[in-house]
mmCIF file of C-alpha atoms and ligand atoms in Angstrom:
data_model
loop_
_atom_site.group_PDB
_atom_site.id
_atom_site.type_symbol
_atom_site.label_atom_id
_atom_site.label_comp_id
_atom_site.label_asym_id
_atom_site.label_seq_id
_atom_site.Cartn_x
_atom_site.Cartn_y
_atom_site.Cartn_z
ATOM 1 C CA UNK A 269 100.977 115.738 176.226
ATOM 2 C CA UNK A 270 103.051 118.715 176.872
ATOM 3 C CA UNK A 271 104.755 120.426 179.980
ATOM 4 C CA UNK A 272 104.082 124.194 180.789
ATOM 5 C CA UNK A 273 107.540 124.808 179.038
ATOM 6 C CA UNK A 274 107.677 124.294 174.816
ATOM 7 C CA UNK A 275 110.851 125.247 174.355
ATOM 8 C CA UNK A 276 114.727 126.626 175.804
ATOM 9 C CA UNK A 277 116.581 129.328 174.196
ATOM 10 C CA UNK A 278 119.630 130.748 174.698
ATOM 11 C CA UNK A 279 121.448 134.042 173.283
ATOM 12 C CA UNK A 280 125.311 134.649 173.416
ATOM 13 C CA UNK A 281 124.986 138.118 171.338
ATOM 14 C CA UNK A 282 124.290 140.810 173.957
ATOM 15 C CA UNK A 283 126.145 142.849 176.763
ATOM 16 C CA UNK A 284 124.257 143.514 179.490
ATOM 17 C CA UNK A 285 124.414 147.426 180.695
ATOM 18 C CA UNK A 286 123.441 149.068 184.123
ATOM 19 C CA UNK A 287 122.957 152.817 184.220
ATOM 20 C CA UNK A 288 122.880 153.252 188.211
ATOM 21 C CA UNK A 289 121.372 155.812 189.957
ATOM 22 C CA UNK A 290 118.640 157.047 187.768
ATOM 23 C CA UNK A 291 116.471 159.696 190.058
ATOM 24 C CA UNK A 292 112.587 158.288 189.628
ATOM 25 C CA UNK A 293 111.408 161.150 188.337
ATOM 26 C CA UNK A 294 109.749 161.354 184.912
ATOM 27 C CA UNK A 295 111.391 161.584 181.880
ATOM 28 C CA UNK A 296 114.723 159.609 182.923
ATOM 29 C CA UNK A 297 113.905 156.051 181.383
ATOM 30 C CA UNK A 298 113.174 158.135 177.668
ATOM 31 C CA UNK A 299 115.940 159.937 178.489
ATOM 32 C CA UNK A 300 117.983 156.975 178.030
ATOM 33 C CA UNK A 301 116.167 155.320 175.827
ATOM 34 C CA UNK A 302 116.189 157.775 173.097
ATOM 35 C CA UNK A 303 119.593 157.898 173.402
ATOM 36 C CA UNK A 304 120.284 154.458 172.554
ATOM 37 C CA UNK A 305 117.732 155.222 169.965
ATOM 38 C CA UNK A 306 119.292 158.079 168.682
ATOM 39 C CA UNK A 307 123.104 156.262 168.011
ATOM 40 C CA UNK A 308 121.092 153.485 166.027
ATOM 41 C CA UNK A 309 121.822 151.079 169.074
ATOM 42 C CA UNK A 310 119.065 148.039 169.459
ATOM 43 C CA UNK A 311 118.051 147.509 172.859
ATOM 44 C CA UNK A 312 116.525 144.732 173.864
ATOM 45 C CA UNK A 313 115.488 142.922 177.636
ATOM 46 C CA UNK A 314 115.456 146.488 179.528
ATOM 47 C CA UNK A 315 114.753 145.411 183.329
ATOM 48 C CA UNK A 316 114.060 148.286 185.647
ATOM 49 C CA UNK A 317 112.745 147.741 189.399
ATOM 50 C CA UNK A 318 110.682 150.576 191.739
ATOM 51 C CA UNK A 319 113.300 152.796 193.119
ATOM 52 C CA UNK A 320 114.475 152.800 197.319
ATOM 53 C CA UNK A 321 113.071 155.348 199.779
ATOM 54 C CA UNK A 322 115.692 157.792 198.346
ATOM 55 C CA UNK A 323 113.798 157.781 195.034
ATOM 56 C CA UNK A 324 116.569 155.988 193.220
ATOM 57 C CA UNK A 325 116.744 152.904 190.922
ATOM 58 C CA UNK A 326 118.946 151.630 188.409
ATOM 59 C CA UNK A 327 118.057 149.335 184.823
ATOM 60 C CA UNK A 328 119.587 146.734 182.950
ATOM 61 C CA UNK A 329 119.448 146.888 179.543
ATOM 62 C CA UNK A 330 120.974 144.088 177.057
ATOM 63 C CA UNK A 331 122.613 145.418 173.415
ATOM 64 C CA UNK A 332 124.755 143.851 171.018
ATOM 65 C CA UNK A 333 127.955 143.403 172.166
ATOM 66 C CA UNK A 334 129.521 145.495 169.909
ATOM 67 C CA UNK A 335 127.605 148.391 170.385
ATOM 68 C CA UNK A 336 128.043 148.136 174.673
ATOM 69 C CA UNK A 337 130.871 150.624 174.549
ATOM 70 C CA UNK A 338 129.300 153.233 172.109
ATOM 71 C CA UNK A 339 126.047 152.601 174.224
ATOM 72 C CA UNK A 340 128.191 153.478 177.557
ATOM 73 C CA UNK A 341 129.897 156.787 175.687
ATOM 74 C CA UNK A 342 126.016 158.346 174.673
ATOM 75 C CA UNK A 343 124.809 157.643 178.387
ATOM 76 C CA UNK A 344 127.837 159.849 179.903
ATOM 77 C CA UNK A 345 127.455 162.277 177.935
ATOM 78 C CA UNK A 346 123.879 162.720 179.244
ATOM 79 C CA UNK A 347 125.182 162.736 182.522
ATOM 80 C CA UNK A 348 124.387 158.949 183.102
ATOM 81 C CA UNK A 349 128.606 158.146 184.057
ATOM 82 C CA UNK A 350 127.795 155.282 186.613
ATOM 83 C CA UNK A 351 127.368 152.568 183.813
ATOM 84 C CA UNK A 352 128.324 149.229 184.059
ATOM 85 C CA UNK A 353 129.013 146.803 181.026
ATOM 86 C CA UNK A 354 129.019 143.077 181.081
ATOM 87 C CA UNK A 355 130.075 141.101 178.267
ATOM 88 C CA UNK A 356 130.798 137.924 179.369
ATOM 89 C CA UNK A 357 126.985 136.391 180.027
ATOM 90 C CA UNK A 358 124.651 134.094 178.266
ATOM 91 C CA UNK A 359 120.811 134.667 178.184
ATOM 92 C CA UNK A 360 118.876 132.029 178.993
ATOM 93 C CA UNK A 361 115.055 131.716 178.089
ATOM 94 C CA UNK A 362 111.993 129.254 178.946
ATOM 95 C CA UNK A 363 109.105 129.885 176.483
ATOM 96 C CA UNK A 364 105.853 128.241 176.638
ATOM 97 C CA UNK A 365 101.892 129.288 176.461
ATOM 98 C CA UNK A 366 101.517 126.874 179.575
ATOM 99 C CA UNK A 367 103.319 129.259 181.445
ATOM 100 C CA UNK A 368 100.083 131.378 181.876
ATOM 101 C CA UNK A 369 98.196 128.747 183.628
ATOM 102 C CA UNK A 370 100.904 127.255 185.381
ATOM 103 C CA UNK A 371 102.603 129.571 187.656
ATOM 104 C CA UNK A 372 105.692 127.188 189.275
ATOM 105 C CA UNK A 373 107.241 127.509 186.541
ATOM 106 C CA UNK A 374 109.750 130.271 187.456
ATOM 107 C CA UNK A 375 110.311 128.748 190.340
ATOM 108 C CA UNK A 376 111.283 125.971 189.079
ATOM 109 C CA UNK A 377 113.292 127.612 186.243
ATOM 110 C CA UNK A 378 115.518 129.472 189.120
ATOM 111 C CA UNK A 379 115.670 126.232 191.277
ATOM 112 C CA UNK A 380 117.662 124.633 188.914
ATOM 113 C CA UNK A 381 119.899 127.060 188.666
ATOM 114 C CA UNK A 382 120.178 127.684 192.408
ATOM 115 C CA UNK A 383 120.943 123.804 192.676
ATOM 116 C CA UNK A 384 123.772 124.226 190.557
ATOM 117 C CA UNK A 385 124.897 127.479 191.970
ATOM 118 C CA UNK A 386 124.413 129.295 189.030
ATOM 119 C CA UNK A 387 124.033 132.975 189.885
ATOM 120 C CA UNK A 388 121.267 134.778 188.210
ATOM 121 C CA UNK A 389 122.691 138.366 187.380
ATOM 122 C CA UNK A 390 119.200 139.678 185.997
ATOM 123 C CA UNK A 391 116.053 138.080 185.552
ATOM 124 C CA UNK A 392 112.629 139.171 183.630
ATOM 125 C CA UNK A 393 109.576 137.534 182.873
ATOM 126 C CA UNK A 394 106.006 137.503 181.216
ATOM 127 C CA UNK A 395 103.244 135.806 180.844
ATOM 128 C CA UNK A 396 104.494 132.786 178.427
ATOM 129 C CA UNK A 397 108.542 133.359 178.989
ATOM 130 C CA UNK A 398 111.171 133.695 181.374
ATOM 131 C CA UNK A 399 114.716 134.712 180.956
ATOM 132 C CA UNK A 400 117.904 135.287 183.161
ATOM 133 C CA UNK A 401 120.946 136.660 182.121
ATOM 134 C CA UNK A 402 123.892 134.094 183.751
ATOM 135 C CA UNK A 403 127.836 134.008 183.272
ATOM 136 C CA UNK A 404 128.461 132.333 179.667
ATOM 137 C CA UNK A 405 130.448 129.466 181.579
ATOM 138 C CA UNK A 406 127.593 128.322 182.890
ATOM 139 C CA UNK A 407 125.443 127.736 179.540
ATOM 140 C CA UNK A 408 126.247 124.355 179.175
ATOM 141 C CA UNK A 409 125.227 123.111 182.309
ATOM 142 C CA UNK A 410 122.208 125.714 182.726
ATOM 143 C CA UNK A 411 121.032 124.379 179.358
ATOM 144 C CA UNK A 412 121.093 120.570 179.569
ATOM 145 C CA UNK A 413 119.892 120.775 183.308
ATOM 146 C CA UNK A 414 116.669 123.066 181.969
ATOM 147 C CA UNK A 415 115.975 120.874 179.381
ATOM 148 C CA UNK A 416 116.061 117.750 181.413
ATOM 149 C CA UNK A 417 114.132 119.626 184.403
ATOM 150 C CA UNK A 418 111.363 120.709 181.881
ATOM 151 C CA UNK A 419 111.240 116.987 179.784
ATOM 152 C CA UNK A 420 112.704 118.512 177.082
ATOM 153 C CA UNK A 421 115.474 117.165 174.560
ATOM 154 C CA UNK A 422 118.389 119.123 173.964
ATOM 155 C CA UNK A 423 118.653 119.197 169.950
ATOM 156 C CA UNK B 21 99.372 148.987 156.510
ATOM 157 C CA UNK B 22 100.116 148.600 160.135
ATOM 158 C CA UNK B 23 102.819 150.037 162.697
ATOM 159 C CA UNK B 24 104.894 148.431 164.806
ATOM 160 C CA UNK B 25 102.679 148.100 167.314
ATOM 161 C CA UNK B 26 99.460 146.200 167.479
ATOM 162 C CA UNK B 27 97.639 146.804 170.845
ATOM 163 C CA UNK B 28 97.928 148.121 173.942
ATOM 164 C CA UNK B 29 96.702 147.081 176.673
ATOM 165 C CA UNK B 30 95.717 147.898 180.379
ATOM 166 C CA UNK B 31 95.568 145.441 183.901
ATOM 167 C CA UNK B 32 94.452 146.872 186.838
ATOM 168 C CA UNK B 33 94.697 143.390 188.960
ATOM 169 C CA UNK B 34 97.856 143.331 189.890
ATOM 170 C CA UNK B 35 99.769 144.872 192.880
ATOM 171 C CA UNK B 36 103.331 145.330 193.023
ATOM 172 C CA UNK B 37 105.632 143.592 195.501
ATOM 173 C CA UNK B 38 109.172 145.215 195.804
ATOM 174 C CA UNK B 39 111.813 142.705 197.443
ATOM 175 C CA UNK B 40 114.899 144.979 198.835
ATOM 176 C CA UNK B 41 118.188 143.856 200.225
ATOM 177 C CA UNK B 42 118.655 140.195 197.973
ATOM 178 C CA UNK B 43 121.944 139.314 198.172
ATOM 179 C CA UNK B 44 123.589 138.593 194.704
ATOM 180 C CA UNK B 45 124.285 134.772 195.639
ATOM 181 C CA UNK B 46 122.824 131.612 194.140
ATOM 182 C CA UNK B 47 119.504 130.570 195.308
ATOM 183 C CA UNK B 48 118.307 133.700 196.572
ATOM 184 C CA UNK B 49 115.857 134.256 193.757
ATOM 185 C CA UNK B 50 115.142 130.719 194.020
ATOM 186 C CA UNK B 51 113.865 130.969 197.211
ATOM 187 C CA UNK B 52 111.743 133.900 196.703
ATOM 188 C CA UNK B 53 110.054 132.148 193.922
ATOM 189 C CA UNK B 54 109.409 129.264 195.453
ATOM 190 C CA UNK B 55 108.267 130.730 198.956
ATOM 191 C CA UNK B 56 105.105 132.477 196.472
ATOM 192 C CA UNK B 57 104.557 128.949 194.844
ATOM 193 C CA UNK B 58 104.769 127.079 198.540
ATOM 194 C CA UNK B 59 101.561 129.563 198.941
ATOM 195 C CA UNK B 60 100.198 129.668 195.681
ATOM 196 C CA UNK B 61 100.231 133.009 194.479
ATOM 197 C CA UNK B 62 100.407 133.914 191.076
ATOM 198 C CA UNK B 63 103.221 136.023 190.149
ATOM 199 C CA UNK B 64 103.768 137.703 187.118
ATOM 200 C CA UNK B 65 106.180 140.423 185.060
ATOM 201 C CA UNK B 66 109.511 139.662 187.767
ATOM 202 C CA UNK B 67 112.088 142.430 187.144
ATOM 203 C CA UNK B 68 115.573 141.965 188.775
ATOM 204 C CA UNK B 69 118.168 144.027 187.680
ATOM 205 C CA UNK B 70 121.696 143.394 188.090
ATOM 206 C CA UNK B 71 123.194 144.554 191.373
ATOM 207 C CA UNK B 72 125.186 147.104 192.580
ATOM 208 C CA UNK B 73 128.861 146.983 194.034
ATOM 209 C CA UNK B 74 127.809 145.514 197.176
ATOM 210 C CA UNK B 75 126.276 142.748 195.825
ATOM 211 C CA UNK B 76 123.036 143.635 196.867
ATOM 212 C CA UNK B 77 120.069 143.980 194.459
ATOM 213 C CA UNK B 78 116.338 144.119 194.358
ATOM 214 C CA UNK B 79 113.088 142.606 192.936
ATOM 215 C CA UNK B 80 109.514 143.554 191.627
ATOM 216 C CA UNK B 81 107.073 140.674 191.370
ATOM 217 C CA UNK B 82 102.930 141.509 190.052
ATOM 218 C CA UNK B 83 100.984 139.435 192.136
ATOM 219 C CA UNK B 84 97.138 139.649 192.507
ATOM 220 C CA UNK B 85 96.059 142.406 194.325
ATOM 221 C CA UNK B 86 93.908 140.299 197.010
ATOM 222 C CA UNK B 87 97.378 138.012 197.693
ATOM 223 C CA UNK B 88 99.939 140.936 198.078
ATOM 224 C CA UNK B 89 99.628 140.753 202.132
ATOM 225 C CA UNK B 90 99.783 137.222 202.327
ATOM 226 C CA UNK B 91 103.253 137.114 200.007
ATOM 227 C CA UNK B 92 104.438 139.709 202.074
ATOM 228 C CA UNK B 93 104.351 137.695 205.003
ATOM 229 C CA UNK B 94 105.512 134.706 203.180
ATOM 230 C CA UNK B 95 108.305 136.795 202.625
ATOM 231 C CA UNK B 96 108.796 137.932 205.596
ATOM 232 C CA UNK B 97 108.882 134.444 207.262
ATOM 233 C CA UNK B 98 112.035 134.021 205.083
ATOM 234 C CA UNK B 99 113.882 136.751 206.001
ATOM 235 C CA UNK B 100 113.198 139.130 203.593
ATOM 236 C CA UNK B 101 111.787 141.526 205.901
ATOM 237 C CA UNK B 102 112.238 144.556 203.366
ATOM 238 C CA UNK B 103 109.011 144.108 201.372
ATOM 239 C CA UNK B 104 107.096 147.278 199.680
ATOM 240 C CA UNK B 105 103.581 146.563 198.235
ATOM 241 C CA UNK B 106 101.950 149.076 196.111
ATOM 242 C CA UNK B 107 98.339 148.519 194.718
ATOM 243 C CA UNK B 108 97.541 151.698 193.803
ATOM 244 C CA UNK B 109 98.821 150.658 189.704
ATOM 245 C CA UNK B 110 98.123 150.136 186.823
ATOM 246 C CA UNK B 111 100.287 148.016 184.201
ATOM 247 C CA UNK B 112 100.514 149.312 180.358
ATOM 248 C CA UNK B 113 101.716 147.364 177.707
ATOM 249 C CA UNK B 114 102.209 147.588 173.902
ATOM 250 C CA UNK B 115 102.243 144.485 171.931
ATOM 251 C CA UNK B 116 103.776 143.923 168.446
ATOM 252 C CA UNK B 117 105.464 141.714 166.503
ATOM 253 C CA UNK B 118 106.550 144.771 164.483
ATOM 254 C CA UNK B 119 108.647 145.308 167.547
ATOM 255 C CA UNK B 120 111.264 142.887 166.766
ATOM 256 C CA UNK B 121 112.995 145.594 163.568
ATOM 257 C CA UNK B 122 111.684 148.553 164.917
ATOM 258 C CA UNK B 123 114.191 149.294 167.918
ATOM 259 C CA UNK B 124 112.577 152.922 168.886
ATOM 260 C CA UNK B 125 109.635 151.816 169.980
ATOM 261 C CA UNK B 126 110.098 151.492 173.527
ATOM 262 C CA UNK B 127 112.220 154.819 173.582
ATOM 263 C CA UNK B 128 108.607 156.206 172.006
ATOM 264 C CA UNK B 129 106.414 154.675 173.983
ATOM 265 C CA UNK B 130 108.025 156.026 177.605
ATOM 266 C CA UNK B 131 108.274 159.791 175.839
ATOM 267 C CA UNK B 132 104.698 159.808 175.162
ATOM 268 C CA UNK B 133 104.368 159.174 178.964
ATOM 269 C CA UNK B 134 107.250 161.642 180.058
ATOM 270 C CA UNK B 135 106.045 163.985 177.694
ATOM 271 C CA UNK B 136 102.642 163.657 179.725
ATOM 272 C CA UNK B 137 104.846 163.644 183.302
ATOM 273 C CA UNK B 138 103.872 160.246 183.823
ATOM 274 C CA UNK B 139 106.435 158.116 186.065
ATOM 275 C CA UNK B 140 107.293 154.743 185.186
ATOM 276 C CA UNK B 141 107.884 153.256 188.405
ATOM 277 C CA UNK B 142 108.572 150.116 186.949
ATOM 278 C CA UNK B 143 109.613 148.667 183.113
ATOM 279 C CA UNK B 144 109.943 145.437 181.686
ATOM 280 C CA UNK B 145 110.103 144.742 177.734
ATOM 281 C CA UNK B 146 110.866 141.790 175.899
ATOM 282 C CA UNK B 147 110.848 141.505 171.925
ATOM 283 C CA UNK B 148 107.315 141.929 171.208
ATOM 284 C CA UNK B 149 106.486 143.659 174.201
ATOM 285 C CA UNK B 150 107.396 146.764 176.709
ATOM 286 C CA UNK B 151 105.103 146.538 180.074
ATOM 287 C CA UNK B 152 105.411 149.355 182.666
ATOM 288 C CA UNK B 153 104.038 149.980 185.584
ATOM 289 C CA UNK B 154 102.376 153.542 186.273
ATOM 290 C CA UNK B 155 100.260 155.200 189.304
ATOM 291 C CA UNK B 156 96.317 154.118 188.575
ATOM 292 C CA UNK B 157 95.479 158.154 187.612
ATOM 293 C CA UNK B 158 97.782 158.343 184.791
ATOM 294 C CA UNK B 159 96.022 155.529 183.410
ATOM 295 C CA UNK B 160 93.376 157.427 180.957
ATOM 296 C CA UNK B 161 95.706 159.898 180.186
ATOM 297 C CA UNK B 162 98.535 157.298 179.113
ATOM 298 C CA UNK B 163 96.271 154.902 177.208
ATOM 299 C CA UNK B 164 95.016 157.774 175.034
ATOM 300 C CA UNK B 165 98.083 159.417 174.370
ATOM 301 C CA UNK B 166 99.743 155.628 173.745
ATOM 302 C CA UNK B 167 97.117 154.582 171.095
ATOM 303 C CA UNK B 168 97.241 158.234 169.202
ATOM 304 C CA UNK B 169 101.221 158.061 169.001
ATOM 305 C CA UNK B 170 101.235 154.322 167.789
ATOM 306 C CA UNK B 171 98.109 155.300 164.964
ATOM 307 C CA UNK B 172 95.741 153.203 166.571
ATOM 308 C CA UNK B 173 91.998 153.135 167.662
ATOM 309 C CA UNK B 174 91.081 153.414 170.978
ATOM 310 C CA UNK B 175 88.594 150.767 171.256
HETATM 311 C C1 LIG C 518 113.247 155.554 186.657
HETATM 312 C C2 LIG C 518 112.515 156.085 185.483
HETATM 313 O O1 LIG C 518 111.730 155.071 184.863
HETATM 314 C C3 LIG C 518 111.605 157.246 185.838
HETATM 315 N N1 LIG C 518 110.636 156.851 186.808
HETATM 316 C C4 LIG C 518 110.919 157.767 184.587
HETATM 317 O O2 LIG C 518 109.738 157.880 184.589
HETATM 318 O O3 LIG C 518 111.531 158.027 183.603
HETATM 319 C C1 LIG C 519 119.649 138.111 193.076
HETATM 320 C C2 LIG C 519 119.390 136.669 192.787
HETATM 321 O O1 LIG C 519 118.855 136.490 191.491
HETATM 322 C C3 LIG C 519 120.621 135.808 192.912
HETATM 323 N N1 LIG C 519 121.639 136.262 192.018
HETATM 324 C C4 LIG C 519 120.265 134.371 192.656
HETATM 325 O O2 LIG C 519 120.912 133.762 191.854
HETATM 326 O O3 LIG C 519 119.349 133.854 193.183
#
């Protein structure tokens, strides 16, 4: 007899970048994309929210670590110079096909971390997974709290 | 002999909340989570990116079309009074485990649509899969020109 939630992952290897102030205007998000693309960099988690009433928006978008500062230099020299990097985060990631038909599960997932006051920095989801992006300090406790919330041991 | 991706697909059910103003502090996610379980909508594809230098960010949440007033108001009963709600969507998605090695997919797959002036208005991949979210019009257009880039059969 299973819970919504199979299994808890976590991932130490990426940086997280924000390119700020992207217009919303077509062509921006390829922009950037194929210019990760284009210096070999692997992209993964990219997390980008409708723009404000001045047609503006940002995205978050996680790569190796060691490729973060590379990844920063190709996105200035498109003109993208408002980039933030983060290195010192832990993904954190609730997988499970019960997750389609059981839709408390992110609220759950985020209300553990809330009662620990663990700060989400980024969050994305589908169907069957959810994952945040939290300070690395707080991987042990986000991880043994998860598994215990979801019935899961912690191997 | 396949690509690296292995469908695409269309969903026209969702509308698009936009949550503005969330302060970057423990619990606030949490709370907006819960407040759609409390009334038992569905949410799906949540995109929060990190925020910006005054702590503030924002989030996108797909919820069913027919429930987008009543989370509004949820929301709004909570404080979070700056709530946008845009039905007028369409969500496209390419799905492939083939995704995982091949790291120029999603850089691809948004300049087919910029090629086409498409706006994403809203992006959210994981490893197997890039969503976005486009106006309902560009749907046609983007689903064709998405299955003839990736080699595949518009069924
Ligand atoms: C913000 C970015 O996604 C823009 N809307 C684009 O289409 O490229
Ligand atoms: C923005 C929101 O995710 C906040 N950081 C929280 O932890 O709830």
């Amino acid at each position: 007899e299973g819970g919504a939630v199979t299994g808890i992952s976590h991932d130490f290897n990426d940086a997280q970048l924000t390119v700020y102030n992207i217009k919303d205007q077509f062509g921006q998000a390829a922009n950037i994309l194929s210019a990760l693309s284009k210096t070999q960099i692997n992209k993964d988690m990219i997390i980008q929210p409708v723009s404000n009433d001045d047609g503006i928006t940002r995205m978050t978008i996680s790569v190796p670590k060691q490729d973060a500062d590379r990844a920063q230099k190709a996105l200035s020299t498109l003109g993208y110079d408002h980039v933030e990097v983060d290195t010192d985060i832990v993904k954190i990631s609730a997988i499970g096909s019960g997750m389609k038909t059981d839709h408390t599960v992110s609220a759950t997932f985020l209300q553990v971390l809330a009662n620990n006051e663990i700060n989400t920095r980024a969050i994305a989801t589908s169907e069957i997974k959810i994952s945040v992006i939290v300070r690395a300090d707080h991987a042990e406790t986000a991880l043994t709290k998860l598994h215990s919330a979801f019935g899961l041991d912690r191997k």
